[in-house]
Tab-separated table of C-alpha atoms and ligand atoms in Angstrom:
chain	number	residue	atom	x	y	z
A	1	ALA	CA	10.105	-21.313	27.633
A	2	ASP	CA	13.749	-21.113	27.132
A	3	LEU	CA	14.271	-17.563	25.721
A	4	GLU	CA	16.315	-17.322	22.695
A	5	PRO	CA	19.724	-15.759	23.183
A	6	PRO	CA	19.607	-12.119	21.642
A	7	THR	CA	20.792	-12.105	18.171
A	8	THR	CA	24.294	-10.422	17.642
A	9	ASP	CA	23.725	-9.556	14.034
A	10	LEU	CA	20.597	-7.361	14.157
A	11	ILE	CA	19.407	-6.394	10.660
A	12	THR	CA	17.728	-2.922	10.839
A	13	LEU	CA	15.939	-1.189	7.886
A	14	THR	CA	18.744	1.250	7.698
A	15	ARG	CA	21.319	-1.507	7.399
A	16	HIS	CA	19.100	-3.316	4.830
A	17	ILE	CA	18.663	-0.301	2.648
A	18	LEU	CA	22.436	0.345	2.723
A	19	SER	CA	23.200	-3.149	1.642
A	20	ARG	CA	20.872	-2.946	-1.139
A	21	GLN	CA	22.570	0.278	-2.182
A	22	ARG	CA	26.098	-1.353	-2.002
A	23	ALA	CA	24.844	-4.204	-4.257
A	24	LEU	CA	23.843	-1.756	-6.974
A	25	GLY	CA	27.638	-0.564	-6.858
A	26	GLU	CA	28.673	2.803	-7.829
A	27	GLU	CA	25.838	3.613	-9.918
A	28	ALA	CA	23.812	4.187	-6.790
A	29	SER	CA	24.132	7.754	-5.472
A	30	GLY	CA	22.607	7.095	-2.072
A	31	ASP	CA	19.644	9.447	-2.808
A	32	LEU	CA	17.026	6.599	-2.522
A	33	THR	CA	18.710	5.420	0.455
A	34	MET	CA	18.306	8.936	2.203
A	35	LEU	CA	14.827	9.132	0.821
A	36	LEU	CA	13.760	5.719	2.278
A	37	ILE	CA	15.296	6.666	5.513
A	38	ALA	CA	13.366	9.925	5.677
A	39	ILE	CA	10.117	7.801	4.933
A	40	GLN	CA	11.237	5.399	7.672
A	41	VAL	CA	11.311	8.348	10.233
A	42	THR	CA	7.870	9.449	9.184
A	43	SER	CA	6.503	5.896	9.851
A	44	LYS	CA	7.856	5.923	13.240
A	45	TYR	CA	6.459	9.317	14.124
A	46	ILE	CA	3.044	8.661	12.490
A	47	ALA	CA	3.153	5.393	14.714
A	48	SER	CA	3.488	7.273	17.745
A	49	ASN	CA	0.740	9.730	17.049
A	50	VAL	CA	-1.578	6.800	16.050
A	51	ARG	CA	-0.604	5.124	19.442
A	52	LYS	CA	-1.229	8.316	21.297
A	53	ALA	CA	-4.508	9.031	19.588
A	54	ARG	CA	-6.060	5.744	20.696
A	55	LEU	CA	-4.765	6.832	24.263
A	56	ILE	CA	-5.988	10.543	24.279
A	57	ASN	CA	-8.720	10.049	21.817
A	58	LEU	CA	-6.967	12.453	19.409
A	59	VAL	CA	-8.987	11.115	16.637
A	60	GLY	CA	-11.789	13.305	15.223
A	61	LEU	CA	-11.074	16.295	17.477
A	62	ALA	CA	-10.788	18.532	14.504
A	63	GLY	CA	-11.724	22.004	15.514
A	64	ALA	CA	-10.616	21.592	19.052
A	65	SER	CA	-7.663	23.790	20.036
A	66	ASN	CA	-4.576	22.458	21.872
A	67	VAL	CA	-2.166	24.344	24.008
A	68	GLN	CA	-0.732	26.583	21.310
A	69	GLY	CA	-4.376	27.297	20.309
A	70	GLU	CA	-3.707	26.084	16.939
A	71	ASP	CA	-6.425	23.944	15.465
A	72	GLN	CA	-6.206	20.224	16.525
A	73	LYS	CA	-5.434	18.360	13.315
A	74	LYS	CA	-7.280	15.165	12.611
A	75	LEU	CA	-4.639	12.182	12.282
A	76	ASP	CA	-4.828	11.940	8.534
A	77	VAL	CA	-4.040	15.554	8.052
A	78	LEU	CA	-1.435	15.512	10.798
A	79	SER	CA	0.209	12.385	8.983
A	80	ASN	CA	0.195	14.197	5.694
A	81	ASP	CA	1.968	17.335	7.221
A	82	ILE	CA	4.515	15.109	8.596
A	83	MET	CA	5.175	13.418	5.325
A	84	VAL	CA	5.106	16.552	3.237
A	85	ASN	CA	7.649	18.408	5.605
A	86	ALA	CA	10.053	15.185	5.930
A	87	LEU	CA	10.072	14.472	2.079
A	88	SER	CA	10.603	18.166	1.459
A	89	ALA	CA	13.435	18.408	3.959
A	90	SER	CA	15.033	15.161	2.435
A	91	GLY	CA	16.138	17.126	-0.624
A	92	LYS	CA	15.628	13.920	-2.578
A	93	CYS	CA	11.976	14.510	-3.579
A	94	SER	CA	10.993	17.190	-6.212
A	95	VAL	CA	7.439	16.049	-6.819
A	96	MET	CA	4.756	14.727	-4.291
A	97	VAL	CA	1.258	13.523	-4.658
A	98	SER	CA	-0.717	12.931	-1.371
A	99	GLU	CA	-4.361	11.417	-1.037
A	100	GLU	CA	-4.978	14.655	1.088
A	101	VAL	CA	-4.089	17.254	-1.389
A	102	ASP	CA	-5.783	17.960	-4.527
A	103	GLU	CA	-2.935	19.087	-6.632
A	104	ALA	CA	0.561	17.492	-7.230
A	105	ILE	CA	3.192	19.357	-5.009
A	106	ILE	CA	6.325	20.414	-6.785
A	107	VAL	CA	8.869	21.084	-4.344
A	108	GLY	CA	10.353	24.442	-5.566
A	109	GLY	CA	14.132	24.481	-6.221
A	110	SER	CA	14.592	20.817	-5.436
A	111	LYS	CA	17.441	18.882	-7.088
A	112	GLY	CA	15.559	15.626	-5.995
A	113	THR	CA	15.590	13.141	-8.508
A	114	TYR	CA	12.466	11.202	-7.170
A	115	ALA	CA	8.754	11.621	-6.873
A	116	VAL	CA	6.731	10.159	-3.995
A	117	VAL	CA	3.046	9.181	-4.073
A	118	PHE	CA	1.486	8.337	-0.769
A	119	ASP	CA	-1.500	7.711	1.095
A	120	PRO	CA	-0.416	9.147	4.548
A	121	LEU	CA	-3.243	7.365	6.751
A	122	ASP	CA	-5.249	4.880	4.569
A	123	GLY	CA	-8.295	3.517	6.317
A	124	SER	CA	-8.365	6.277	8.784
A	125	SER	CA	-12.188	6.287	8.788
A	126	ASN	CA	-11.819	2.981	10.646
A	127	ILE	CA	-9.194	4.370	13.401
A	128	ASP	CA	-12.036	4.931	15.927
A	129	ALA	CA	-12.699	1.334	15.985
A	130	GLY	CA	-8.947	0.466	16.763
A	131	VAL	CA	-8.733	-1.047	13.189
A	132	ASN	CA	-5.351	-1.358	11.696
A	133	VAL	CA	-4.425	1.560	9.313
A	134	GLY	CA	-1.436	2.403	7.356
A	135	THR	CA	0.779	4.644	5.131
A	136	ILE	CA	1.228	3.464	1.589
A	137	PHE	CA	3.805	5.147	-0.485
A	138	GLY	CA	5.200	4.628	-4.236
A	139	ILE	CA	8.582	6.094	-5.669
A	140	TYR	CA	9.126	7.127	-9.210
A	141	LYS	CA	12.417	8.624	-10.647
A	142	VAL	CA	12.234	12.180	-11.863
A	143	ALA	CA	14.373	12.458	-15.107
A	144	ASP	CA	15.137	16.161	-14.739
A	145	PRO	CA	14.165	17.939	-11.450
A	146	SER	CA	14.483	21.263	-13.082
A	147	LYS	CA	11.402	20.330	-15.138
A	148	ALA	CA	9.597	18.572	-12.174
A	149	SER	CA	5.922	18.521	-12.966
A	150	VAL	CA	2.881	16.290	-12.564
A	151	ALA	CA	4.033	14.452	-15.750
A	152	ASP	CA	6.665	12.773	-13.666
A	153	VAL	CA	3.857	10.948	-11.783
A	154	LEU	CA	1.372	10.381	-14.479
A	155	LYS	CA	3.130	7.041	-15.237
A	156	PRO	CA	2.287	3.330	-15.166
A	157	GLY	CA	2.737	1.481	-11.998
A	158	LYS	CA	5.590	-0.520	-13.675
A	159	ASP	CA	7.729	2.586	-13.625
A	160	LEU	CA	7.864	2.663	-9.919
A	161	VAL	CA	11.268	2.066	-8.539
A	162	ALA	CA	10.254	1.469	-5.038
A	163	ALA	CA	6.987	1.007	-2.962
A	164	GLY	CA	5.915	-0.091	0.344
A	165	TYR	CA	3.542	0.559	3.416
A	166	THR	CA	3.653	0.798	7.087
A	167	MET	CA	0.743	-0.753	9.052
A	168	TYR	CA	-0.161	0.704	12.316
A	169	GLY	CA	-1.677	-2.130	14.489
A	170	SER	CA	-0.815	-4.149	17.603
A	171	SER	CA	2.625	-3.952	16.254
A	172	CYS	CA	4.112	-1.455	13.556
A	173	ASN	CA	5.026	-3.380	10.274
A	174	LEU	CA	6.899	-1.842	7.368
A	175	VAL	CA	7.015	-3.885	4.084
A	176	LEU	CA	9.265	-2.689	1.436
A	177	SER	CA	10.395	-3.551	-2.099
A	178	THR	CA	13.112	-1.633	-4.265
A	179	GLY	CA	12.688	-3.903	-6.977
A	180	GLN	CA	14.565	-7.048	-5.676
A	181	GLY	CA	11.874	-8.722	-3.742
A	182	VAL	CA	9.794	-7.823	-0.555
A	183	ASP	CA	11.169	-7.397	2.907
A	184	GLY	CA	9.063	-6.972	6.101
A	185	PHE	CA	10.169	-5.230	9.174
A	186	THR	CA	8.837	-4.803	12.604
A	187	LEU	CA	9.334	-1.633	14.735
A	188	ASP	CA	11.215	-2.322	17.891
A	189	GLU	CA	9.972	0.598	20.042
A	190	ALA	CA	12.677	0.225	22.754
A	191	LEU	CA	15.441	0.614	19.942
A	192	GLY	CA	13.470	2.895	17.726
A	193	GLU	CA	14.468	0.638	14.864
A	194	PHE	CA	12.821	-1.456	12.252
A	195	ILE	CA	14.057	-4.933	12.428
A	196	LEU	CA	13.988	-7.324	9.590
A	197	THR	CA	11.452	-9.901	10.629
A	198	HIS	CA	10.103	-11.217	7.144
A	199	PRO	CA	12.774	-11.497	4.741
A	200	ASP	CA	12.146	-12.109	1.186
A	201	ILE	CA	8.171	-12.447	1.513
A	202	LYS	CA	6.785	-14.793	-1.088
A	203	ILE	CA	3.006	-14.993	-1.561
A	204	PRO	CA	1.811	-18.626	-1.594
A	205	SER	CA	0.616	-19.586	-5.384
A	206	ARG	CA	-2.908	-20.418	-4.070
A	207	GLY	CA	-4.795	-19.474	-0.673
A	208	LYS	CA	-7.774	-20.143	0.927
A	209	ILE	CA	-9.129	-16.785	1.708
A	210	TYR	CA	-11.144	-14.240	-0.256
A	211	SER	CA	-11.309	-10.517	0.592
A	212	PHE	CA	-14.119	-8.549	-0.946
A	213	ASN	CA	-16.763	-6.147	0.466
A	214	GLU	CA	-19.734	-8.330	-0.536
A	215	GLY	CA	-21.893	-5.623	0.657
A	216	ASN	CA	-21.338	-4.335	-2.830
A	217	SER	CA	-22.612	-7.776	-4.721
A	218	LEU	CA	-25.881	-5.842	-5.958
A	219	HIS	CA	-23.705	-3.802	-7.997
A	220	PHE	CA	-20.972	-6.227	-8.962
A	221	TYR	CA	-20.570	-7.247	-12.727
A	222	GLU	CA	-21.438	-10.899	-13.613
A	223	PRO	CA	-17.648	-12.242	-13.670
A	224	THR	CA	-17.038	-10.899	-10.206
A	225	ASN	CA	-20.214	-12.652	-8.736
A	226	LYS	CA	-19.529	-15.762	-10.764
A	227	TYR	CA	-15.967	-15.959	-9.567
A	228	LEU	CA	-17.268	-15.481	-5.887
A	229	GLU	CA	-19.621	-18.022	-6.507
A	230	SER	CA	-17.164	-20.392	-7.673
A	231	ILE	CA	-15.117	-20.308	-4.390
A	232	LYS	CA	-18.225	-20.136	-2.021
A	233	TYR	CA	-19.918	-23.122	-3.585
A	234	PRO	CA	-16.785	-25.164	-5.154
A	235	ALA	CA	-17.113	-28.637	-6.778
A	236	ASN	CA	-14.685	-29.834	-4.356
A	237	GLY	CA	-16.955	-29.056	-1.478
A	238	LYS	CA	-14.343	-26.845	0.298
A	239	PRO	CA	-15.211	-23.334	0.193
A	240	TYR	CA	-12.837	-20.479	0.773
A	241	SER	CA	-12.897	-18.280	3.960
A	242	ALA	CA	-14.055	-14.754	4.024
A	243	ARG	CA	-11.844	-12.170	5.582
A	244	TYR	CA	-12.494	-8.450	4.852
A	245	ILE	CA	-10.980	-5.748	7.389
A	246	GLY	CA	-11.832	-2.814	5.187
A	247	SER	CA	-8.477	-1.310	5.608
A	248	MET	CA	-6.435	-2.028	2.417
A	249	VAL	CA	-3.151	-2.146	4.287
A	250	ALA	CA	-4.428	-4.669	6.545
A	251	ASP	CA	-6.177	-6.826	3.901
A	252	VAL	CA	-3.209	-6.753	1.655
A	253	HIS	CA	-0.679	-7.533	4.397
A	254	ARG	CA	-2.651	-10.625	5.314
A	255	THR	CA	-2.835	-11.578	1.587
A	256	LEU	CA	0.866	-11.224	0.951
A	257	LEU	CA	1.581	-13.443	4.089
A	258	TYR	CA	-1.282	-15.962	3.997
A	259	GLY	CA	-2.235	-16.018	0.283
A	260	GLY	CA	-5.647	-15.654	-1.382
A	261	ILE	CA	-7.361	-12.910	-3.189
A	262	PHE	CA	-8.103	-9.302	-2.281
A	263	GLY	CA	-10.601	-7.388	-4.683
A	264	TYR	CA	-12.055	-4.068	-4.840
A	265	PRO	CA	-13.865	-4.439	-8.107
A	266	ASP	CA	-15.427	-1.919	-10.421
A	267	ASP	CA	-19.073	-2.357	-10.544
A	268	LYS	CA	-22.283	-0.589	-11.810
A	269	LYS	CA	-22.239	1.886	-8.984
A	270	SER	CA	-18.291	2.743	-9.199
A	271	LYS	CA	-17.298	2.630	-12.751
A	272	ASP	CA	-13.562	2.441	-11.824
A	273	GLY	CA	-13.906	1.002	-8.397
A	274	LYS	CA	-12.879	2.831	-5.238
A	275	LEU	CA	-9.163	2.440	-4.913
A	276	ARG	CA	-6.799	5.077	-6.190
A	277	MET	CA	-4.178	4.120	-8.610
A	278	LEU	CA	-1.139	6.176	-7.780
A	279	TYR	CA	-0.880	5.684	-4.001
A	280	GLU	CA	-3.107	2.534	-3.443
A	281	ALA	CA	-3.311	0.212	-6.357
A	282	PHE	CA	0.064	0.621	-7.898
A	283	PRO	CA	2.277	0.325	-4.747
A	284	MET	CA	0.268	-2.750	-3.458
A	285	SER	CA	0.491	-4.195	-6.942
A	286	PHE	CA	4.194	-3.501	-7.160
A	287	LEU	CA	4.588	-5.303	-3.761
A	288	THR	CA	2.237	-8.118	-4.996
A	289	GLU	CA	4.200	-8.984	-8.132
A	290	GLN	CA	7.516	-8.527	-6.275
A	291	ALA	CA	6.263	-11.168	-3.845
A	292	GLY	CA	5.514	-13.592	-6.753
A	293	GLY	CA	1.702	-12.696	-6.973
A	294	VAL	CA	-0.615	-11.241	-9.701
A	295	ALA	CA	-2.377	-7.973	-9.723
A	296	THR	CA	-5.091	-7.192	-12.364
A	297	THR	CA	-8.068	-4.777	-13.084
A	298	GLY	CA	-9.971	-7.901	-14.285
A	299	THR	CA	-8.769	-7.253	-17.866
A	300	GLN	CA	-5.374	-5.781	-17.663
A	301	ARG	CA	-2.210	-5.853	-15.502
A	302	ILE	CA	-2.648	-3.095	-13.121
A	303	LEU	CA	1.082	-1.921	-13.353
A	304	ASP	CA	0.433	-1.245	-16.905
A	305	VAL	CA	-2.408	1.295	-16.617
A	306	VAL	CA	-1.362	4.739	-17.283
A	307	PRO	CA	-3.191	7.355	-14.801
A	308	LYS	CA	-4.806	10.181	-16.478
A	309	ASN	CA	-4.977	12.280	-13.310
A	310	ILE	CA	-3.420	12.052	-10.062
A	311	HIS	CA	-6.380	10.814	-8.045
A	312	GLY	CA	-7.680	8.357	-10.661
A	313	ARG	CA	-9.217	5.164	-9.556
A	314	CYS	CA	-8.896	1.521	-10.925
A	315	PRO	CA	-10.494	-1.879	-10.264
A	316	VAL	CA	-8.130	-4.022	-7.944
A	317	PHE	CA	-7.775	-7.833	-7.836
A	318	LEU	CA	-4.541	-8.997	-6.396
A	319	GLY	CA	-3.034	-11.805	-4.492
A	320	SER	CA	-1.896	-15.541	-5.220
A	321	LYS	CA	-1.123	-16.279	-8.762
A	322	ASP	CA	-3.534	-19.155	-9.188
A	323	ASP	CA	-6.498	-17.361	-7.359
A	324	VAL	CA	-6.320	-14.319	-9.435
A	325	GLU	CA	-5.679	-16.182	-12.758
A	326	ASP	CA	-9.035	-17.841	-11.811
A	327	LEU	CA	-10.774	-14.638	-11.372
A	328	LYS	CA	-9.258	-13.349	-14.901
A	329	LYS	CA	-10.981	-16.431	-16.562
A	330	PHE	CA	-14.389	-15.035	-15.541
A	331	TYR	CA	-13.720	-11.726	-17.107
A	332	ALA	CA	-12.060	-13.317	-20.200
A	333	ALA	CA	-15.311	-15.279	-20.830
A	334	TRP	CA	-17.516	-12.254	-20.198
A	335	ASP	CA	-19.230	-10.361	-23.134
A	336	GLY	CA	-18.485	-7.091	-21.353
A	337	GLU	CA	-22.196	-5.763	-20.608
A	338	LYS	CA	-21.161	-3.376	-18.079
B	1	LIG	P1	-15.303	-0.099	1.723
B	1	LIG	C1	-10.522	2.826	3.427
B	1	LIG	O1	-11.338	3.773	3.353
B	1	LIG	C2	-10.206	2.406	1.803
B	1	LIG	O2	-9.694	3.374	1.134
B	1	LIG	C3	-9.186	1.049	1.930
B	1	LIG	O3	-8.219	1.111	2.809
B	1	LIG	C4	-10.153	-0.081	1.975
B	1	LIG	O4	-9.627	-1.124	1.127
B	1	LIG	C5	-11.517	0.554	1.217
B	1	LIG	O5	-11.406	1.847	1.257
B	1	LIG	C6	-12.759	-0.091	1.986
B	1	LIG	O6	-13.809	0.494	1.188
B	1	LIG	O7	-16.124	0.460	0.593
B	1	LIG	O8	-15.123	-1.610	1.749
B	1	LIG	O9	-15.428	0.434	3.055
């Protein structure tokens, strides 16, 4: 095939972030730019460890000792430490919440005006099977760094100023929004740069795919089962396809690009569902809305939910506007016998 001549106008993630900063004019201090660049570096480094792990079977070797004699860390712990250290060193972050750490981390003496909530390696239970895993992050503004506390992150998802994820799979994809739409980047390992490959991602208004763990159907509430019934046995005789990877970053990435609906509902067994608000539901809902989609708990906009604690969970239905609105109709018609 006649190869395309190389572009002479390469848009890297750094260039993209700087152009967004310039668009904000003088009010932008450059702090968010520096923070996002720190996160970009962690994504590259985690990507290289995930790739290596598959080669040298680093995964799961907790307890084994490496040449320095220190404990070999599992990938999710390693990824957490990479992010905590990079965010602290950036000087722009004064509060952190990580899926791997029980308490909020307050960065002592930091003047950082941002808080970062993150799952350093979501889906890591799948990694031995070679399934795509990812880092999910959200960024809140911290009003007064000298008074930085957990209160700076116990805020509804609508207060996020930025959110994104990096998916580690056959290629490394970073998807980011700073509130002006969603852009996707692919890591060019030769350059060590994330290149803009999916500008201005818009989710189709309706899709043909549903993504639920139907192994939980026995516990699903009536509206969920009735909704699924309606797309598996539709009047028009054209059922939806089922796609469920079991790694949120991969399921959401596909939903953003192809459309359809992803759901992790609340049910009789899990009263609040399984997914965590701060570093799973909120960032993915922020991205979904920025891409023109809808994200609901079934009865409430996810981004309006106020977390009571940093590891709190909430039900998640997100994706194409028309598909999620269809789901909401079943909850609205329900008498709520949970
Ligand atoms: P289940 C992975 O463990 C995770 O946190 C998300 O990435 C994923 O969407 C969900 O759990 C899968 O859960 O119960 O379907 O295996």
